[in-house]
mmCIF file of C-alpha atoms in Angstrom:
data_model
loop_
_atom_site.group_PDB
_atom_site.id
_atom_site.type_symbol
_atom_site.label_atom_id
_atom_site.label_comp_id
_atom_site.label_asym_id
_atom_site.label_seq_id
_atom_site.Cartn_x
_atom_site.Cartn_y
_atom_site.Cartn_z
ATOM 1 C CA UNK A 1 23.065 -27.945 9.832
ATOM 2 C CA UNK A 2 23.598 -31.013 7.966
ATOM 3 C CA UNK A 3 23.607 -32.808 11.428
ATOM 4 C CA UNK A 4 19.907 -31.234 12.283
ATOM 5 C CA UNK A 5 18.001 -34.914 12.680
ATOM 6 C CA UNK A 6 20.478 -35.653 15.453
ATOM 7 C CA UNK A 7 19.474 -32.110 17.434
ATOM 8 C CA UNK A 8 17.154 -32.588 20.264
ATOM 9 C CA UNK A 9 13.671 -30.844 20.602
ATOM 10 C CA UNK A 10 14.883 -27.778 22.528
ATOM 11 C CA UNK A 11 17.867 -27.735 19.903
ATOM 12 C CA UNK A 12 15.527 -27.522 16.955
ATOM 13 C CA UNK A 13 13.597 -25.158 18.340
ATOM 14 C CA UNK A 14 16.890 -22.395 18.854
ATOM 15 C CA UNK A 15 18.134 -23.223 15.552
ATOM 16 C CA UNK A 16 14.403 -22.387 14.107
ATOM 17 C CA UNK A 17 14.658 -19.621 16.190
ATOM 18 C CA UNK A 18 17.432 -18.114 15.053
ATOM 19 C CA UNK A 19 16.669 -18.640 11.361
ATOM 20 C CA UNK A 20 13.330 -16.934 11.550
ATOM 21 C CA UNK A 21 14.613 -13.908 13.250
ATOM 22 C CA UNK A 22 17.299 -13.450 10.626
ATOM 23 C CA UNK A 23 14.488 -13.731 7.848
ATOM 24 C CA UNK A 24 12.217 -11.867 9.423
ATOM 25 C CA UNK A 25 13.364 -8.992 11.633
ATOM 26 C CA UNK A 26 17.052 -8.571 10.200
ATOM 27 C CA UNK A 27 15.244 -8.948 7.133
ATOM 28 C CA UNK A 28 18.542 -11.224 6.005
ATOM 29 C CA UNK A 29 18.055 -13.330 2.673
ATOM 30 C CA UNK A 30 17.741 -16.889 2.469
ATOM 31 C CA UNK A 31 20.732 -16.841 0.210
ATOM 32 C CA UNK A 32 22.806 -14.436 2.842
ATOM 33 C CA UNK A 33 21.517 -17.047 6.028
ATOM 34 C CA UNK A 34 22.231 -20.035 3.891
ATOM 35 C CA UNK A 35 25.826 -18.680 3.653
ATOM 36 C CA UNK A 36 26.427 -17.473 7.150
ATOM 37 C CA UNK A 37 25.397 -20.872 8.363
ATOM 38 C CA UNK A 38 27.340 -22.809 5.600
ATOM 39 C CA UNK A 39 24.224 -24.377 4.428
ATOM 40 C CA UNK A 40 22.206 -24.424 1.203
ATOM 41 C CA UNK A 41 19.115 -21.796 0.575
ATOM 42 C CA UNK A 42 16.637 -24.834 -0.275
ATOM 43 C CA UNK A 43 17.728 -26.273 3.677
ATOM 44 C CA UNK A 44 16.832 -22.359 4.881
ATOM 45 C CA UNK A 45 13.491 -22.129 2.780
ATOM 46 C CA UNK A 46 12.661 -25.568 4.720
ATOM 47 C CA UNK A 47 13.662 -24.588 8.502
ATOM 48 C CA UNK A 48 11.588 -20.932 7.753
ATOM 49 C CA UNK A 49 8.737 -23.201 7.049
ATOM 50 C CA UNK A 50 8.797 -26.000 9.915
ATOM 51 C CA UNK A 51 8.942 -22.421 11.870
ATOM 52 C CA UNK A 52 5.656 -21.689 10.814
ATOM 53 C CA UNK A 53 4.003 -24.948 10.829
ATOM 54 C CA UNK A 54 5.348 -25.330 15.000
ATOM 55 C CA UNK A 55 3.961 -21.930 15.643
ATOM 56 C CA UNK A 56 7.655 -20.340 16.331
ATOM 57 C CA UNK A 57 6.817 -17.947 13.815
ATOM 58 C CA UNK A 58 3.003 -16.662 13.645
ATOM 59 C CA UNK A 59 2.082 -14.251 10.799
ATOM 60 C CA UNK A 60 -1.000 -12.215 10.983
ATOM 61 C CA UNK A 61 -1.821 -9.957 8.356
ATOM 62 C CA UNK A 62 -4.313 -6.397 9.481
ATOM 63 C CA UNK A 63 -6.782 -5.607 6.584
ATOM 64 C CA UNK A 64 -7.876 -2.759 7.255
ATOM 65 C CA UNK A 65 -11.641 -3.440 8.247
ATOM 66 C CA UNK A 66 -12.956 -5.692 10.859
ATOM 67 C CA UNK A 67 -14.202 -9.265 10.136
ATOM 68 C CA UNK A 68 -16.860 -11.306 11.681
ATOM 69 C CA UNK A 69 -15.029 -14.583 12.064
ATOM 70 C CA UNK A 70 -17.380 -16.526 13.777
ATOM 71 C CA UNK A 71 -20.389 -15.439 11.527
ATOM 72 C CA UNK A 72 -18.137 -16.567 8.468
ATOM 73 C CA UNK A 73 -17.569 -19.865 10.780
ATOM 74 C CA UNK A 74 -21.223 -20.704 10.541
ATOM 75 C CA UNK A 75 -21.852 -20.247 7.059
ATOM 76 C CA UNK A 76 -18.925 -22.352 6.343
ATOM 77 C CA UNK A 77 -20.022 -24.883 8.369
ATOM 78 C CA UNK A 78 -23.505 -24.714 7.179
ATOM 79 C CA UNK A 79 -23.742 -24.102 3.788
ATOM 80 C CA UNK A 80 -21.470 -25.459 0.530
ATOM 81 C CA UNK A 81 -18.855 -22.027 0.330
ATOM 82 C CA UNK A 82 -15.303 -22.032 -0.741
ATOM 83 C CA UNK A 83 -15.077 -19.019 1.333
ATOM 84 C CA UNK A 84 -16.405 -16.083 2.792
ATOM 85 C CA UNK A 85 -15.966 -12.646 4.291
ATOM 86 C CA UNK A 86 -18.231 -10.993 6.370
ATOM 87 C CA UNK A 87 -17.969 -7.119 7.339
ATOM 88 C CA UNK A 88 -18.482 -5.969 10.608
ATOM 89 C CA UNK A 89 -20.396 -2.877 9.501
ATOM 90 C CA UNK A 90 -21.339 -1.329 13.151
ATOM 91 C CA UNK A 91 -23.929 0.963 11.790
ATOM 92 C CA UNK A 92 -22.145 2.942 9.180
ATOM 93 C CA UNK A 93 -24.038 4.427 6.186
ATOM 94 C CA UNK A 94 -25.112 1.872 3.399
ATOM 95 C CA UNK A 95 -23.200 3.537 0.987
ATOM 96 C CA UNK A 96 -20.146 3.310 3.240
ATOM 97 C CA UNK A 97 -20.644 -0.415 3.740
ATOM 98 C CA UNK A 98 -20.636 -0.355 -0.026
ATOM 99 C CA UNK A 99 -17.131 1.137 -0.179
ATOM 100 C CA UNK A 100 -15.631 -0.901 2.414
ATOM 101 C CA UNK A 101 -17.467 -4.047 0.484
ATOM 102 C CA UNK A 102 -15.677 -3.080 -2.724
ATOM 103 C CA UNK A 103 -12.397 -2.963 -0.409
ATOM 104 C CA UNK A 104 -12.514 -6.112 0.845
ATOM 105 C CA UNK A 105 -13.825 -8.016 -2.579
ATOM 106 C CA UNK A 106 -11.177 -6.091 -4.120
ATOM 107 C CA UNK A 107 -8.605 -7.534 -1.744
ATOM 108 C CA UNK A 108 -9.602 -11.246 -2.113
ATOM 109 C CA UNK A 109 -9.866 -10.723 -5.964
ATOM 110 C CA UNK A 110 -6.101 -10.147 -6.185
ATOM 111 C CA UNK A 111 -5.102 -12.624 -4.295
ATOM 112 C CA UNK A 112 -7.149 -15.459 -6.593
ATOM 113 C CA UNK A 113 -6.158 -13.601 -9.945
ATOM 114 C CA UNK A 114 -3.568 -15.497 -12.011
ATOM 115 C CA UNK A 115 -2.483 -15.265 -15.631
ATOM 116 C CA UNK A 116 -5.021 -16.796 -18.005
ATOM 117 C CA UNK A 117 -7.769 -16.296 -16.022
ATOM 118 C CA UNK A 118 -11.349 -15.491 -17.430
ATOM 119 C CA UNK A 119 -13.176 -13.581 -15.393
ATOM 120 C CA UNK A 120 -16.666 -12.941 -15.847
ATOM 121 C CA UNK A 121 -18.096 -9.672 -14.893
ATOM 122 C CA UNK A 122 -21.881 -8.441 -14.460
ATOM 123 C CA UNK A 123 -22.504 -4.857 -13.307
ATOM 124 C CA UNK A 124 -23.956 -2.623 -10.899
ATOM 125 C CA UNK A 125 -23.412 -0.197 -8.150
ATOM 126 C CA UNK A 126 -21.453 -3.014 -5.924
ATOM 127 C CA UNK A 127 -19.273 -4.095 -8.595
ATOM 128 C CA UNK A 128 -18.500 -0.611 -9.824
ATOM 129 C CA UNK A 129 -16.851 0.062 -6.055
ATOM 130 C CA UNK A 130 -14.835 -2.971 -6.558
ATOM 131 C CA UNK A 131 -13.415 -2.409 -9.505
ATOM 132 C CA UNK A 132 -12.548 1.184 -7.968
ATOM 133 C CA UNK A 133 -10.650 -0.630 -5.283
ATOM 134 C CA UNK A 134 -8.476 -2.476 -7.119
ATOM 135 C CA UNK A 135 -5.179 -2.376 -6.663
ATOM 136 C CA UNK A 136 -2.221 -4.556 -7.831
ATOM 137 C CA UNK A 137 1.487 -4.709 -8.989
ATOM 138 C CA UNK A 138 0.723 -7.721 -10.833
ATOM 139 C CA UNK A 139 0.509 -7.615 -14.904
ATOM 140 C CA UNK A 140 -0.952 -10.616 -16.202
ATOM 141 C CA UNK A 141 -2.552 -11.804 -19.539
ATOM 142 C CA UNK A 142 -6.011 -11.923 -18.005
ATOM 143 C CA UNK A 143 -9.448 -11.716 -19.941
ATOM 144 C CA UNK A 144 -12.180 -9.982 -18.355
ATOM 145 C CA UNK A 145 -15.492 -10.835 -20.196
ATOM 146 C CA UNK A 146 -19.150 -9.420 -19.696
ATOM 147 C CA UNK A 147 -21.547 -12.038 -18.596
ATOM 148 C CA UNK A 148 -24.700 -10.320 -19.799
ATOM 149 C CA UNK A 149 -25.683 -6.880 -21.261
ATOM 150 C CA UNK A 150 -25.930 -3.739 -20.380
ATOM 151 C CA UNK A 151 -29.184 -2.065 -18.888
ATOM 152 C CA UNK A 152 -28.133 1.237 -16.999
ATOM 153 C CA UNK A 153 -27.750 3.809 -20.385
ATOM 154 C CA UNK A 154 -27.920 6.574 -18.000
ATOM 155 C CA UNK A 155 -24.929 5.626 -15.987
ATOM 156 C CA UNK A 156 -22.561 3.743 -18.130
ATOM 157 C CA UNK A 157 -19.347 4.079 -15.317
ATOM 158 C CA UNK A 158 -21.325 1.463 -13.442
ATOM 159 C CA UNK A 159 -22.166 -0.560 -16.273
ATOM 160 C CA UNK A 160 -20.865 -3.749 -18.053
ATOM 161 C CA UNK A 161 -18.585 -2.572 -20.919
ATOM 162 C CA UNK A 162 -16.766 0.189 -18.444
ATOM 163 C CA UNK A 163 -16.229 -1.862 -15.999
ATOM 164 C CA UNK A 164 -14.645 -4.255 -17.858
ATOM 165 C CA UNK A 165 -12.600 -2.210 -19.640
ATOM 166 C CA UNK A 166 -11.236 -0.487 -16.088
ATOM 167 C CA UNK A 167 -10.791 -4.163 -14.243
ATOM 168 C CA UNK A 168 -9.111 -5.361 -17.549
ATOM 169 C CA UNK A 169 -6.763 -2.269 -17.394
ATOM 170 C CA UNK A 170 -5.416 -2.642 -13.969
ATOM 171 C CA UNK A 171 -3.770 -6.095 -14.899
ATOM 172 C CA UNK A 172 -2.920 -5.271 -17.901
ATOM 173 C CA UNK A 173 -5.161 -8.041 -19.758
ATOM 174 C CA UNK A 174 -7.647 -8.487 -22.705
ATOM 175 C CA UNK A 175 -11.681 -7.183 -22.216
ATOM 176 C CA UNK A 176 -14.725 -8.531 -24.314
ATOM 177 C CA UNK A 177 -18.177 -6.868 -23.747
ATOM 178 C CA UNK A 178 -21.629 -7.122 -25.039
ATOM 179 C CA UNK A 179 -22.709 -4.199 -27.060
ATOM 180 C CA UNK A 180 -26.396 -5.105 -26.344
ATOM 181 C CA UNK A 181 -29.024 -4.486 -23.658
ATOM 182 C CA UNK A 182 -29.685 -7.073 -21.057
ATOM 183 C CA UNK A 183 -33.259 -7.799 -22.050
ATOM 184 C CA UNK A 184 -34.330 -7.212 -25.502
ATOM 185 C CA UNK A 185 -38.359 -6.913 -26.636
ATOM 186 C CA UNK A 186 -38.719 -9.918 -27.685
ATOM 187 C CA UNK A 187 -37.606 -13.754 -28.093
ATOM 188 C CA UNK A 188 -36.824 -13.716 -32.337
ATOM 189 C CA UNK A 189 -34.648 -10.076 -31.992
ATOM 190 C CA UNK A 190 -32.772 -11.939 -29.088
ATOM 191 C CA UNK A 191 -32.325 -15.216 -31.500
ATOM 192 C CA UNK A 192 -31.137 -12.650 -34.139
ATOM 193 C CA UNK A 193 -28.955 -10.477 -31.503
ATOM 194 C CA UNK A 194 -27.381 -14.033 -30.337
ATOM 195 C CA UNK A 195 -26.612 -14.799 -33.549
ATOM 196 C CA UNK A 196 -23.857 -11.720 -34.436
ATOM 197 C CA UNK A 197 -20.630 -13.369 -34.307
ATOM 198 C CA UNK A 198 -19.072 -10.929 -31.690
ATOM 199 C CA UNK A 199 -21.696 -10.956 -29.736
ATOM 200 C CA UNK A 200 -22.077 -15.187 -29.863
ATOM 201 C CA UNK A 201 -18.058 -15.712 -29.856
ATOM 202 C CA UNK A 202 -18.115 -13.275 -26.291
ATOM 203 C CA UNK A 203 -20.873 -14.703 -24.530
ATOM 204 C CA UNK A 204 -19.046 -18.619 -25.665
ATOM 205 C CA UNK A 205 -16.223 -16.933 -24.162
ATOM 206 C CA UNK A 206 -18.220 -15.858 -21.043
ATOM 207 C CA UNK A 207 -19.579 -19.601 -19.917
ATOM 208 C CA UNK A 208 -15.573 -20.514 -19.594
ATOM 209 C CA UNK A 209 -15.170 -18.447 -17.061
ATOM 210 C CA UNK A 210 -12.701 -19.485 -14.652
ATOM 211 C CA UNK A 211 -13.863 -16.758 -12.277
ATOM 212 C CA UNK A 212 -17.299 -14.731 -11.842
ATOM 213 C CA UNK A 213 -17.802 -11.570 -10.151
ATOM 214 C CA UNK A 214 -21.460 -10.464 -9.260
ATOM 215 C CA UNK A 215 -23.921 -9.448 -6.799
ATOM 216 C CA UNK A 216 -27.549 -10.944 -6.010
ATOM 217 C CA UNK A 217 -30.481 -8.672 -6.565
ATOM 218 C CA UNK A 218 -33.517 -8.945 -4.172
ATOM 219 C CA UNK A 219 -37.263 -9.059 -5.906
ATOM 220 C CA UNK A 220 -38.516 -6.294 -4.222
ATOM 221 C CA UNK A 221 -35.673 -3.751 -4.626
ATOM 222 C CA UNK A 222 -35.275 -4.608 -8.649
ATOM 223 C CA UNK A 223 -38.962 -3.719 -9.130
ATOM 224 C CA UNK A 224 -39.056 -0.506 -7.641
ATOM 225 C CA UNK A 225 -35.400 0.182 -9.897
ATOM 226 C CA UNK A 226 -36.047 2.659 -12.911
ATOM 227 C CA UNK A 227 -33.529 0.914 -14.710
ATOM 228 C CA UNK A 228 -35.356 -2.471 -14.390
ATOM 229 C CA UNK A 229 -39.021 -1.000 -14.550
ATOM 230 C CA UNK A 230 -38.286 -0.514 -18.558
ATOM 231 C CA UNK A 231 -37.942 -4.570 -18.895
ATOM 232 C CA UNK A 232 -40.192 -5.993 -15.932
ATOM 233 C CA UNK A 233 -43.957 -5.287 -16.995
ATOM 234 C CA UNK A 234 -46.821 -5.092 -14.008
ATOM 235 C CA UNK A 235 -48.113 -8.376 -15.148
ATOM 236 C CA UNK A 236 -44.303 -10.042 -14.730
ATOM 237 C CA UNK A 237 -43.750 -8.625 -11.436
ATOM 238 C CA UNK A 238 -47.126 -10.185 -10.493
ATOM 239 C CA UNK A 239 -45.443 -13.524 -11.900
ATOM 240 C CA UNK A 240 -42.651 -13.186 -9.688
ATOM 241 C CA UNK A 241 -43.909 -12.419 -6.713
ATOM 242 C CA UNK A 242 -47.000 -15.034 -7.203
ATOM 243 C CA UNK A 243 -44.273 -17.686 -7.972
ATOM 244 C CA UNK A 244 -41.969 -16.790 -5.188
ATOM 245 C CA UNK A 245 -39.270 -15.243 -6.513
ATOM 246 C CA UNK A 246 -36.812 -14.074 -3.738
ATOM 247 C CA UNK A 247 -33.206 -12.659 -6.183
ATOM 248 C CA UNK A 248 -31.848 -12.947 -9.407
ATOM 249 C CA UNK A 249 -28.342 -13.282 -10.447
ATOM 250 C CA UNK A 250 -27.492 -12.441 -13.965
ATOM 251 C CA UNK A 251 -30.867 -10.866 -15.048
ATOM 252 C CA UNK A 252 -32.047 -14.620 -13.723
ATOM 253 C CA UNK A 253 -34.745 -15.038 -11.243
ATOM 254 C CA UNK A 254 -34.994 -18.030 -8.407
ATOM 255 C CA UNK A 255 -37.150 -19.005 -5.503
ATOM 256 C CA UNK A 256 -35.836 -19.441 -1.572
ATOM 257 C CA UNK A 257 -34.618 -22.589 -2.639
ATOM 258 C CA UNK A 258 -32.795 -21.762 -5.693
ATOM 259 C CA UNK A 259 -35.287 -22.861 -8.308
ATOM 260 C CA UNK A 260 -35.505 -21.160 -11.271
ATOM 261 C CA UNK A 261 -39.048 -18.819 -11.306
ATOM 262 C CA UNK A 262 -40.120 -19.041 -15.044
ATOM 263 C CA UNK A 263 -41.265 -15.500 -15.954
ATOM 264 C CA UNK A 264 -40.752 -15.850 -19.788
ATOM 265 C CA UNK A 265 -37.946 -13.040 -19.209
ATOM 266 C CA UNK A 266 -35.362 -16.086 -20.316
ATOM 267 C CA UNK A 267 -36.636 -15.615 -23.320
ATOM 268 C CA UNK A 268 -35.544 -11.697 -24.144
ATOM 269 C CA UNK A 269 -32.347 -11.766 -22.037
ATOM 270 C CA UNK A 270 -28.825 -11.584 -23.459
ATOM 271 C CA UNK A 271 -26.581 -13.489 -21.461
ATOM 272 C CA UNK A 272 -25.160 -16.333 -19.609
ATOM 273 C CA UNK A 273 -27.483 -19.139 -18.730
ATOM 274 C CA UNK A 274 -27.907 -19.952 -14.704
ATOM 275 C CA UNK A 275 -27.287 -23.581 -15.552
ATOM 276 C CA UNK A 276 -23.854 -21.562 -16.436
ATOM 277 C CA UNK A 277 -22.788 -19.911 -12.736
ATOM 278 C CA UNK A 278 -23.123 -23.765 -11.298
ATOM 279 C CA UNK A 279 -20.369 -24.921 -14.134
ATOM 280 C CA UNK A 280 -18.054 -21.792 -13.085
ATOM 281 C CA UNK A 281 -15.347 -22.916 -10.282
ATOM 282 C CA UNK A 282 -15.730 -19.655 -8.062
ATOM 283 C CA UNK A 283 -18.772 -17.217 -8.506
ATOM 284 C CA UNK A 284 -17.812 -14.608 -6.514
ATOM 285 C CA UNK A 285 -20.582 -13.019 -4.972
ATOM 286 C CA UNK A 286 -20.536 -9.322 -2.930
ATOM 287 C CA UNK A 287 -23.981 -8.113 -1.403
ATOM 288 C CA UNK A 288 -25.196 -5.879 1.400
ATOM 289 C CA UNK A 289 -27.789 -5.081 3.495
ATOM 290 C CA UNK A 290 -30.495 -7.148 5.397
ATOM 291 C CA UNK A 291 -32.889 -7.057 1.962
ATOM 292 C CA UNK A 292 -30.931 -9.099 -0.122
ATOM 293 C CA UNK A 293 -30.904 -11.897 2.946
ATOM 294 C CA UNK A 294 -33.551 -13.845 0.934
ATOM 295 C CA UNK A 295 -31.621 -13.502 -2.369
ATOM 296 C CA UNK A 296 -28.422 -14.312 -1.155
ATOM 297 C CA UNK A 297 -30.058 -17.242 0.741
ATOM 298 C CA UNK A 298 -31.727 -18.947 -2.687
ATOM 299 C CA UNK A 299 -28.332 -18.330 -4.739
ATOM 300 C CA UNK A 300 -26.327 -20.238 -1.665
ATOM 301 C CA UNK A 301 -28.997 -22.853 -1.769
ATOM 302 C CA UNK A 302 -28.895 -23.094 -5.890
ATOM 303 C CA UNK A 303 -25.177 -23.637 -6.007
ATOM 304 C CA UNK A 304 -24.828 -20.242 -7.933
ATOM 305 C CA UNK A 305 -22.357 -18.620 -6.122
ATOM 306 C CA UNK A 306 -19.429 -20.420 -4.377
ATOM 307 C CA UNK A 307 -17.817 -17.294 -2.216
ATOM 308 C CA UNK A 308 -19.732 -14.866 -0.587
ATOM 309 C CA UNK A 309 -18.724 -11.280 0.371
ATOM 310 C CA UNK A 310 -21.485 -9.259 2.566
ATOM 311 C CA UNK A 311 -21.989 -7.054 5.455
ATOM 312 C CA UNK A 312 -23.047 -8.244 9.234
ATOM 313 C CA UNK A 313 -26.750 -7.235 8.020
ATOM 314 C CA UNK A 314 -26.307 -9.696 5.276
ATOM 315 C CA UNK A 315 -25.259 -12.576 7.210
ATOM 316 C CA UNK A 316 -27.634 -12.533 9.857
ATOM 317 C CA UNK A 317 -30.434 -12.283 8.232
ATOM 318 C CA UNK A 318 -29.344 -15.238 5.925
ATOM 319 C CA UNK A 319 -29.098 -17.220 9.037
ATOM 320 C CA UNK A 320 -32.597 -15.997 10.083
ATOM 321 C CA UNK A 321 -33.797 -16.703 7.236
ATOM 322 C CA UNK A 322 -32.475 -20.491 6.896
ATOM 323 C CA UNK A 323 -33.220 -21.018 10.500
ATOM 324 C CA UNK A 324 -36.771 -20.787 9.512
ATOM 325 C CA UNK A 325 -36.588 -24.078 7.725
#
């Protein structure tokens, strides 16, 4: 074993294959293999790494869903994204698509969760399905924090407070919530609320998030959503549409180029600012349906998201709109 460098190529390949067989097929530990071959554990570790690099060993992870790899590569080539997952829906109903996207997101998130991460969270159906799908054997000191106030008082199970608490409990971490609505009556009420020490401290923590888990909403679906109707007047609806708003993230609206649309809503929002999303190292956005295509594209162009987990209908719509530029 100490004469490895003097072996010819065929002898090296045979040795690497033998070590890999003992480790992966016979399930021997690296220490046991080292003892059998009269070498060190660290040398066995290096040989196993080399076996993977030389494709003598290929590790295939079979995920329980089908991805559209060609579309994923197109997104990574075309846009500034860290990562992407595109679900092949094969025509399944939308509610099933949401569940599948939640499973993919939960699997992805568990892979990036490390100790001392500050995870900022929004709320809604997509985030609900993601939290429901979380499974882990990790017990790590993460901190989960709401990035915006609540709005769905009739559905507490998909609102921020409950979701943040449940996410944190899966990993044995801590959570901080914003006990305030997303939108308040006017600026003076907002200014008063964000001066509250607890809300102020929570928002400050949210701005320090290292990972943010969110979705995006389309303008049309938001206007027709009863939960938002309490906060968006008909005049505001007109202002948003006439100024070219296509979507929102964290309650902030933007156009197809990702530029913020001023509808005077920001004066009433309890949450982090739109520019704060651009500062987070990894904003993970989960969204489904062609209806959200423009909202997703605007968020990408604005630099508000880094990792994208979407379905094929949304992905194809994004590419179609982007081709029209």
